Structures are given as C-alpha cells and as structure tokens.
CSV table of C-alpha atoms and ligand atoms in Angstrom, one decimal:
chain,number,residue,atom,x,y,z
A,1,MET,CA,137.3,224.4,88.8
A,2,MET,CA,138.3,221.0,90.4
A,3,SER,CA,140.1,218.8,87.9
A,4,LEU,CA,139.1,215.1,87.4
A,5,ILE,CA,142.5,214.2,88.9
A,6,GLU,CA,141.9,216.1,92.2
A,7,ALA,CA,138.4,214.7,92.8
A,8,PRO,CA,139.5,211.2,93.8
A,9,ALA,CA,142.3,212.6,96.0
A,10,LEU,CA,139.7,214.7,97.8
A,11,VAL,CA,137.4,211.7,98.3
A,12,ASN,CA,140.4,209.8,99.6
A,13,LEU,CA,141.3,212.5,102.0
A,14,GLY,CA,137.7,212.7,103.3
A,15,PHE,CA,137.8,208.9,103.8
A,16,LYS,CA,141.0,209.1,105.7
A,17,ILE,CA,139.6,211.8,108.0
A,18,TYR,CA,136.5,209.8,108.5
A,19,LYS,CA,138.5,206.7,109.5
A,20,ILE,CA,140.6,208.8,112.0
A,21,ILE,CA,137.5,210.2,113.6
A,22,MET,CA,135.9,206.7,113.8
A,23,ASN,CA,139.1,205.4,115.3
A,24,SER,CA,139.4,208.0,118.0
A,25,ASP,CA,135.7,207.2,118.7
A,26,TYR,CA,136.8,203.7,119.3
A,27,THR,CA,139.5,204.8,121.8
A,28,GLN,CA,136.8,206.9,123.5
A,29,GLN,CA,134.4,204.0,123.6
A,30,ILE,CA,137.1,201.8,125.3
A,31,LYS,CA,137.9,204.5,127.9
A,32,ARG,CA,134.3,205.2,128.6
A,33,ALA,CA,133.4,201.5,129.2
A,34,ALA,CA,136.6,200.8,131.3
A,35,GLU,CA,135.9,203.9,133.5
A,36,TRP,CA,132.2,203.0,133.9
A,37,LEU,CA,133.2,199.5,135.0
A,38,SER,CA,135.8,200.8,137.4
A,39,GLN,CA,133.1,202.7,139.2
A,40,LYS,CA,131.1,199.4,139.7
A,41,THR,CA,133.7,197.6,141.7
A,42,GLU,CA,136.9,198.1,143.7
A,43,HIS,CA,138.4,194.8,142.2
A,44,ARG,CA,141.3,195.3,139.8
A,45,PRO,CA,142.1,191.8,138.4
A,46,LYS,CA,145.1,191.2,136.2
A,47,LEU,CA,143.7,188.1,134.5
A,48,GLY,CA,140.8,188.0,132.0
A,49,ILE,CA,138.8,184.9,130.9
A,50,VAL,CA,136.5,184.5,127.9
A,51,LEU,CA,133.9,181.7,128.2
A,52,GLY,CA,132.6,180.2,125.0
A,53,SER,CA,129.4,178.3,124.0
A,54,GLY,CA,128.0,176.1,126.8
A,55,LEU,CA,130.8,176.9,129.2
A,56,SER,CA,129.2,179.7,131.2
A,57,GLU,CA,129.1,177.6,134.4
A,58,VAL,CA,132.9,177.6,134.6
A,59,ALA,CA,132.3,181.1,136.2
A,60,ASP,CA,130.3,179.5,139.1
A,61,GLY,CA,133.4,179.0,141.1
A,62,PHE,CA,134.2,182.7,141.2
A,63,ARG,CA,132.4,185.3,143.4
A,64,GLY,CA,132.2,188.9,142.4
A,65,VAL,CA,130.2,191.7,140.8
A,66,ASP,CA,128.0,190.7,137.9
A,67,ILE,CA,127.4,193.3,135.2
A,68,PRO,CA,125.2,192.4,132.1
A,69,TYR,CA,126.8,193.5,128.8
A,70,ARG,CA,123.7,195.4,128.0
A,71,ASP,CA,124.4,197.8,130.8
A,72,ILE,CA,128.0,198.5,129.8
A,73,PRO,CA,128.2,201.6,127.6
A,74,GLY,CA,129.1,200.6,124.0
A,75,PHE,CA,129.3,196.8,124.7
A,76,PRO,CA,128.1,194.3,122.1
A,77,VAL,CA,125.4,191.9,123.2
A,78,SER,CA,125.3,188.3,122.0
A,79,THR,CA,122.2,186.8,120.4
A,80,VAL,CA,123.3,183.1,120.5
A,81,SER,CA,121.7,180.7,122.9
A,82,GLY,CA,124.2,179.2,125.4
A,83,HIS,CA,125.9,182.7,125.6
A,84,LYS,CA,124.8,184.6,128.7
A,85,GLY,CA,126.2,188.0,128.1
A,86,MET,CA,127.6,189.1,131.4
A,87,MET,CA,130.9,190.3,132.9
A,88,ARG,CA,131.8,188.9,136.4
A,89,ILE,CA,134.6,190.9,138.1
A,90,THR,CA,136.2,189.3,141.1
A,91,PRO,CA,139.4,190.1,143.0
A,92,GLU,CA,141.4,187.7,140.8
A,93,VAL,CA,139.6,187.6,137.4
A,94,MET,CA,137.5,189.5,135.0
A,95,ILE,CA,135.3,186.9,133.3
A,96,MET,CA,133.4,187.4,130.1
A,97,ILE,CA,130.4,185.0,130.3
A,98,GLY,CA,129.6,184.7,126.6
A,99,ARG,CA,131.0,186.6,123.7
A,100,VAL,CA,129.7,188.0,120.4
A,101,HIS,CA,130.7,186.5,117.0
A,102,TYR,CA,131.4,187.7,113.5
A,103,TYR,CA,128.6,185.6,112.1
A,104,GLU,CA,126.0,187.5,114.2
A,105,GLY,CA,126.8,190.5,112.0
A,106,TRP,CA,129.1,192.3,114.4
A,107,ALA,CA,132.1,194.1,113.0
A,108,LEU,CA,135.3,192.5,114.3
A,109,THR,CA,136.1,195.8,116.0
A,110,ASP,CA,133.0,195.2,118.1
A,111,VAL,CA,133.9,191.5,118.7
A,112,VAL,CA,137.2,192.5,120.2
A,113,LEU,CA,136.0,195.7,122.0
A,114,PRO,CA,135.6,193.8,125.3
A,115,LEU,CA,139.2,192.7,125.2
A,116,PHE,CA,140.3,196.3,124.7
A,117,VAL,CA,138.2,197.3,127.7
A,118,MET,CA,139.7,194.5,129.8
A,119,HIS,CA,143.1,195.7,128.8
A,120,ALA,CA,142.2,199.3,129.7
A,121,PHE,CA,140.9,197.9,133.0
A,122,GLY,CA,144.4,196.5,133.8
A,123,VAL,CA,144.2,192.9,132.5
A,124,LYS,CA,147.5,191.5,131.4
A,125,LYS,CA,146.8,187.9,130.7
A,126,LEU,CA,143.9,186.1,129.1
A,127,ILE,CA,142.4,182.6,129.1
A,128,ILE,CA,140.3,182.2,126.0
A,129,THR,CA,137.9,179.2,125.8
A,130,ASN,CA,135.7,177.9,123.0
A,131,ALA,CA,133.8,175.0,121.7
A,132,ALA,CA,135.4,173.5,118.6
A,133,GLY,CA,135.1,170.7,116.1
A,134,ALA,CA,137.9,168.1,115.8
A,135,VAL,CA,139.7,168.2,112.5
A,136,THR,CA,142.2,165.6,113.7
A,137,PRO,CA,140.1,162.5,114.3
A,138,GLN,CA,142.3,161.5,117.2
A,139,LEU,CA,140.8,164.4,119.2
A,140,LYS,CA,137.7,162.9,120.6
A,141,PRO,CA,134.5,164.8,121.6
A,142,ALA,CA,134.7,166.0,125.3
A,143,SER,CA,138.5,166.5,125.1
A,144,LEU,CA,140.1,169.7,126.4
A,145,VAL,CA,142.8,170.9,124.0
A,146,LEU,CA,145.4,173.7,124.5
A,147,ILE,CA,145.7,176.0,121.5
A,148,ARG,CA,149.4,176.0,120.3
A,149,ASP,CA,148.8,178.1,117.3
A,150,HIS,CA,146.1,179.2,114.9
A,151,ILE,CA,145.1,179.8,111.3
A,152,ASN,CA,143.0,182.8,110.5
A,153,LEU,CA,140.6,181.7,107.7
A,154,MET,CA,137.9,184.3,108.5
A,155,GLY,CA,139.0,186.4,105.5
A,156,THR,CA,139.2,189.5,107.7
A,157,ASN,CA,140.8,191.1,110.7
A,158,PRO,CA,139.8,193.6,113.4
A,159,PHE,CA,142.8,195.7,112.6
A,160,ILE,CA,142.0,196.6,109.0
A,161,GLY,CA,141.7,200.4,108.8
A,162,ALA,CA,143.5,203.3,110.2
A,163,ASN,CA,145.7,202.5,113.2
A,164,ASP,CA,145.6,204.5,116.4
A,165,PRO,CA,149.2,204.3,117.7
A,166,GLU,CA,147.9,205.1,121.1
A,167,LEU,CA,146.3,201.7,121.2
A,168,GLY,CA,149.0,199.5,119.5
A,169,PRO,CA,151.4,199.1,116.6
A,170,ARG,CA,150.4,199.1,112.9
A,171,PHE,CA,152.2,195.8,112.2
A,172,PHE,CA,152.4,193.3,115.0
A,173,ASP,CA,154.1,190.0,115.6
A,174,MET,CA,152.2,186.7,115.9
A,175,THR,CA,155.1,184.3,116.5
A,176,ARG,CA,154.3,183.7,120.1
A,177,VAL,CA,150.6,184.7,120.2
A,178,TRP,CA,149.7,181.7,122.3
A,179,ASP,CA,152.0,181.9,125.4
A,180,HIS,CA,154.2,178.9,125.9
A,181,GLU,CA,154.6,179.5,129.7
A,182,MET,CA,150.9,179.6,130.2
A,183,ARG,CA,150.5,176.3,128.4
A,184,ILE,CA,153.1,174.7,130.7
A,185,GLN,CA,151.2,176.0,133.7
A,186,ALA,CA,148.0,174.5,132.3
A,187,GLN,CA,149.7,171.2,131.9
A,188,GLU,CA,151.0,171.3,135.5
A,189,VAL,CA,147.5,172.0,136.7
A,190,ALA,CA,146.1,169.2,134.6
A,191,ARG,CA,148.8,166.8,136.0
A,192,ALA,CA,148.0,167.8,139.6
A,193,GLN,CA,144.2,168.1,139.4
A,194,LEU,CA,143.0,166.3,136.2
A,195,SER,CA,145.3,163.4,136.1
A,196,LYS,CA,143.0,161.4,133.8
A,197,ARG,CA,143.3,164.1,131.2
A,198,TYR,CA,147.0,164.7,131.6
A,199,PRO,CA,148.8,165.5,129.3
A,200,LEU,CA,146.2,167.7,127.6
A,201,PRO,CA,146.6,167.5,123.9
A,202,GLU,CA,147.7,170.6,122.1
A,203,GLY,CA,146.7,171.7,118.6
A,204,VAL,CA,146.2,174.3,115.9
A,205,TYR,CA,142.9,176.1,115.8
A,206,ALA,CA,141.5,177.2,112.5
A,207,ALA,CA,138.8,180.0,112.6
A,208,LEU,CA,136.2,180.2,109.8
A,209,PRO,CA,133.5,182.9,109.7
A,210,GLY,CA,130.5,180.5,110.1
A,211,PRO,CA,127.6,180.3,110.9
A,212,ASN,CA,127.4,177.0,109.0
A,213,TYR,CA,129.4,174.1,110.1
A,214,GLU,CA,131.9,172.9,107.5
A,215,THR,CA,131.4,170.6,104.6
A,216,PRO,CA,133.4,167.3,104.7
A,217,ALA,CA,135.6,168.7,101.9
A,218,GLU,CA,136.4,171.7,104.0
A,219,ILE,CA,137.4,169.5,107.0
A,220,ARG,CA,139.7,167.6,104.6
A,221,MET,CA,141.1,170.9,103.4
A,222,LEU,CA,141.7,172.0,107.1
A,223,GLN,CA,143.6,168.7,107.7
A,224,VAL,CA,145.9,169.5,104.7
A,225,LEU,CA,146.4,173.0,106.1
A,226,GLY,CA,147.6,171.6,109.4
A,227,ALA,CA,144.7,172.4,111.6
A,228,ASP,CA,143.6,170.2,114.5
A,229,LEU,CA,140.5,172.1,115.6
A,230,VAL,CA,137.9,174.3,113.9
A,231,GLY,CA,135.6,177.0,115.2
A,232,MET,CA,134.1,180.4,114.6
A,233,SER,CA,135.7,182.5,117.3
A,234,THR,CA,138.9,183.1,119.3
A,235,VAL,CA,141.2,184.2,116.5
A,236,PRO,CA,140.0,187.9,116.5
A,237,GLU,CA,140.5,187.8,120.3
A,238,ALA,CA,144.0,186.3,119.9
A,239,LEU,CA,144.8,189.1,117.4
A,240,ALA,CA,143.6,191.7,119.9
A,241,ALA,CA,145.8,190.0,122.6
A,242,ALA,CA,148.9,190.1,120.4
A,243,TYR,CA,148.2,193.7,119.4
A,244,LEU,CA,147.8,194.8,123.0
A,245,ASN,CA,150.7,192.7,124.2
A,246,MET,CA,148.6,190.5,126.5
A,247,LYS,CA,149.7,186.9,127.1
A,248,ALA,CA,147.0,184.4,126.0
A,249,LEU,CA,146.2,180.8,126.8
A,250,GLY,CA,143.6,179.1,124.6
A,251,ILE,CA,141.5,176.1,125.7
A,252,SER,CA,139.2,174.4,123.2
A,253,CYS,CA,136.5,172.0,124.3
A,254,VAL,CA,136.0,169.5,121.5
A,255,THR,CA,132.3,169.1,121.2
A,256,ASN,CA,132.1,167.1,118.0
A,257,LEU,CA,134.2,165.5,115.2
A,258,GLY,CA,134.4,167.7,112.2
A,259,ALA,CA,131.8,167.2,109.4
A,260,GLY,CA,132.3,163.9,107.6
A,261,LEU,CA,134.4,162.4,110.4
A,262,SER,CA,131.4,160.9,112.0
A,263,GLN,CA,128.0,159.6,110.8
A,264,GLY,CA,125.6,162.2,112.1
A,265,PRO,CA,124.8,165.7,111.1
A,266,LEU,CA,126.1,168.5,113.4
A,267,ASN,CA,123.9,170.8,115.4
A,268,HIS,CA,124.3,173.5,118.1
A,269,GLU,CA,122.4,171.6,120.8
A,270,GLU,CA,125.0,168.8,120.6
A,271,VAL,CA,127.8,171.4,120.9
A,272,VAL,CA,126.2,173.0,124.0
A,273,GLU,CA,125.4,169.5,125.5
A,274,VAL,CA,129.0,168.2,125.1
A,275,GLY,CA,130.2,171.5,126.4
A,276,LYS,CA,128.2,170.7,129.6
A,277,ILE,CA,129.9,167.3,130.0
A,278,VAL,CA,133.4,168.9,130.2
A,279,GLU,CA,132.4,172.0,132.0
A,280,ARG,CA,133.4,170.6,135.4
A,281,ASP,CA,136.9,169.7,134.2
A,282,MET,CA,137.2,173.0,132.4
A,283,GLN,CA,136.3,174.7,135.7
A,284,THR,CA,138.9,172.7,137.7
A,285,LEU,CA,141.5,173.6,135.1
A,286,ILE,CA,140.6,177.3,135.1
A,287,GLN,CA,140.4,177.5,138.9
A,288,GLY,CA,143.8,175.8,139.2
A,289,LEU,CA,145.2,178.2,136.7
A,290,VAL,CA,143.7,181.3,138.4
A,291,ALA,CA,145.4,180.2,141.7
A,292,ARG,CA,148.7,179.8,139.9
A,293,LEU,CA,148.6,182.8,137.7
A,294,GLN,CA,148.3,185.3,140.5
B,1,HPA,N1,132.8,173.6,113.3
B,1,HPA,C1,132.9,174.9,113.6
B,1,HPA,N2,132.7,175.4,114.8
B,1,HPA,C2,132.3,174.6,115.8
B,1,HPA,C3,132.3,173.2,115.6
B,1,HPA,C4,132.5,172.7,114.3
B,1,HPA,O1,132.5,171.5,114.0
B,1,HPA,N3,131.9,172.6,116.7
B,1,HPA,C5,131.8,173.6,117.6
B,1,HPA,N4,132.1,174.8,117.1
C-alpha cells in the first residue's frame, strides 16, 4: 500500500521525468530545424538579425535564400500584421524577418526557439530590433535608440523549468547582456553614415507582456524604475543570447511617446507607420554594422 507521504513524491518524480523528456524534445527540435536549414543553403553566417514590427524592409539590402517560417520544422509562425515570418540566409547574415510574441499565446520557449536554431547554425552575434514606446519624453518618435540594458517585467522567463546542461548553464550572468563593443561599433557607423542621428541615444528597455499598450500610470511607474523605452519583445531574446553566450546589440525604433506623454491614443497602425519612416536609416545602420562585424 502506498502511503500518503509517498504519493506526492511519486507525482513529483513523474513531473521531473516529464520535464526532462520535454527538454530533450526541445534539444531535438533545435537540431532538427538547424539541420533542415543547413540543407537549404551553403551560406554559414556568423551574425543573426531579428527584425521587429514594421522593419521588415531592412532586409531588402541583403540577397540570399528566403525560407518561410511555416516551412521550417517546429518553427513558430507570427499572427501579427507587419510581421512577415521568413528567414533570409545570406553569406553574411541570418535575418529573421518578423518574430513571434508572448502575447500571441506562444510559450517563451517557442519565442526563443529561432535564436537557439540560429546558434546551432553557427551564429555568434545578434542584432535585435524592435518598435518601442518612449518612456523618457526626451526620446522622440522616429528616433533610433541603442539598448544599454533592460528590465524584465514580463513576469516570466523562457528558462523556467528543467535545464539541459547540453544547451547552457542553469544560472547565467546578465551583467553584460548588451555588448558594449557592439554599441561602440554602432555609434561609429552612425557617425560615418548617419551623421544627423549621431550620437545615437542609449537607453534601458522595459519589456511588458502586452498586448495592451500601457496606462499613463504604468508609464510613470516605468520612469521611476529607470526605463527609457517600453515594448513587448526583445527581453526573452536577450535572455536566450546571454544563456547561449552570444553577443547582442539592441536597436529600438521609437514609434510613439508612452501613454499619457502625448495627447492621442496609441494604435498599432501608428507604430508600423513610424517604423516605416526610420526603416531607411535602420537599414543604413544595419548594413554598415554587417560590413563591420564580419
Ligand atoms: N508600448 C509597448 N510596446 C510598444 C509601444 C508602446 O508604447 N510602442 C511600440 N511598441
């Protein structure tokens, strides 16, 4: 007869085994997608780029092999307008044109899966872009801002659960998650090629789960917390970059002032539209960086 004390221990053991099986499934999923991609092209870029809302045309300057996410085994596919959902692999870069978000209902492990796949494919450095609201009123819409640090206010994390040491460490450092050297290189490109934007402002990005934009009180709270920018992405990806020991540069495109800092209500069309205004400059910056980071 099983005692009442043993029953929870057994349930716990079952749960642990389940998590380990799920985890090795994740490792398999990554390997399968990376191997599948490696058969589609001879290119083996060392740099990865993630393009956010309204920024997909930044990829136009790069020629390579296009692979829709829906064709890649196990890849999550975005449902948000302004997000194309395609991987472009060129000799220099692996570009994610669009990403999936937590607010779409994806688990954060799915949100970061493409980064694990890029890593397995050989990518060592990342440029992560997004559309963001300004928390600091000095940051005007249509500014490009380099992410110096971030605050995770999503209330969750892709690394909760059993850890597979084959992929990365249980506890990992976040002190230098946003690479200083890459920020210097971005400033040098801006000085040479985008002089009217030089020096690019730098700031702290706070990630909330979304999908709503913030309340004015939440924007004031974010100011108190030391955030300069707010958005609904990027931080899970930065966590994956740190876990996988990849260097990361973050570039936010400020599409609007945070709620309550301007008169009007916020909407997604405005976010995508302002994204379009700075797309050309974002493209110049990223092309300059790609040339430098080789
Ligand atoms: N808040 C959150 N996410 C955003 C915003 C915003 O104001 N603008 C673009 N993405």
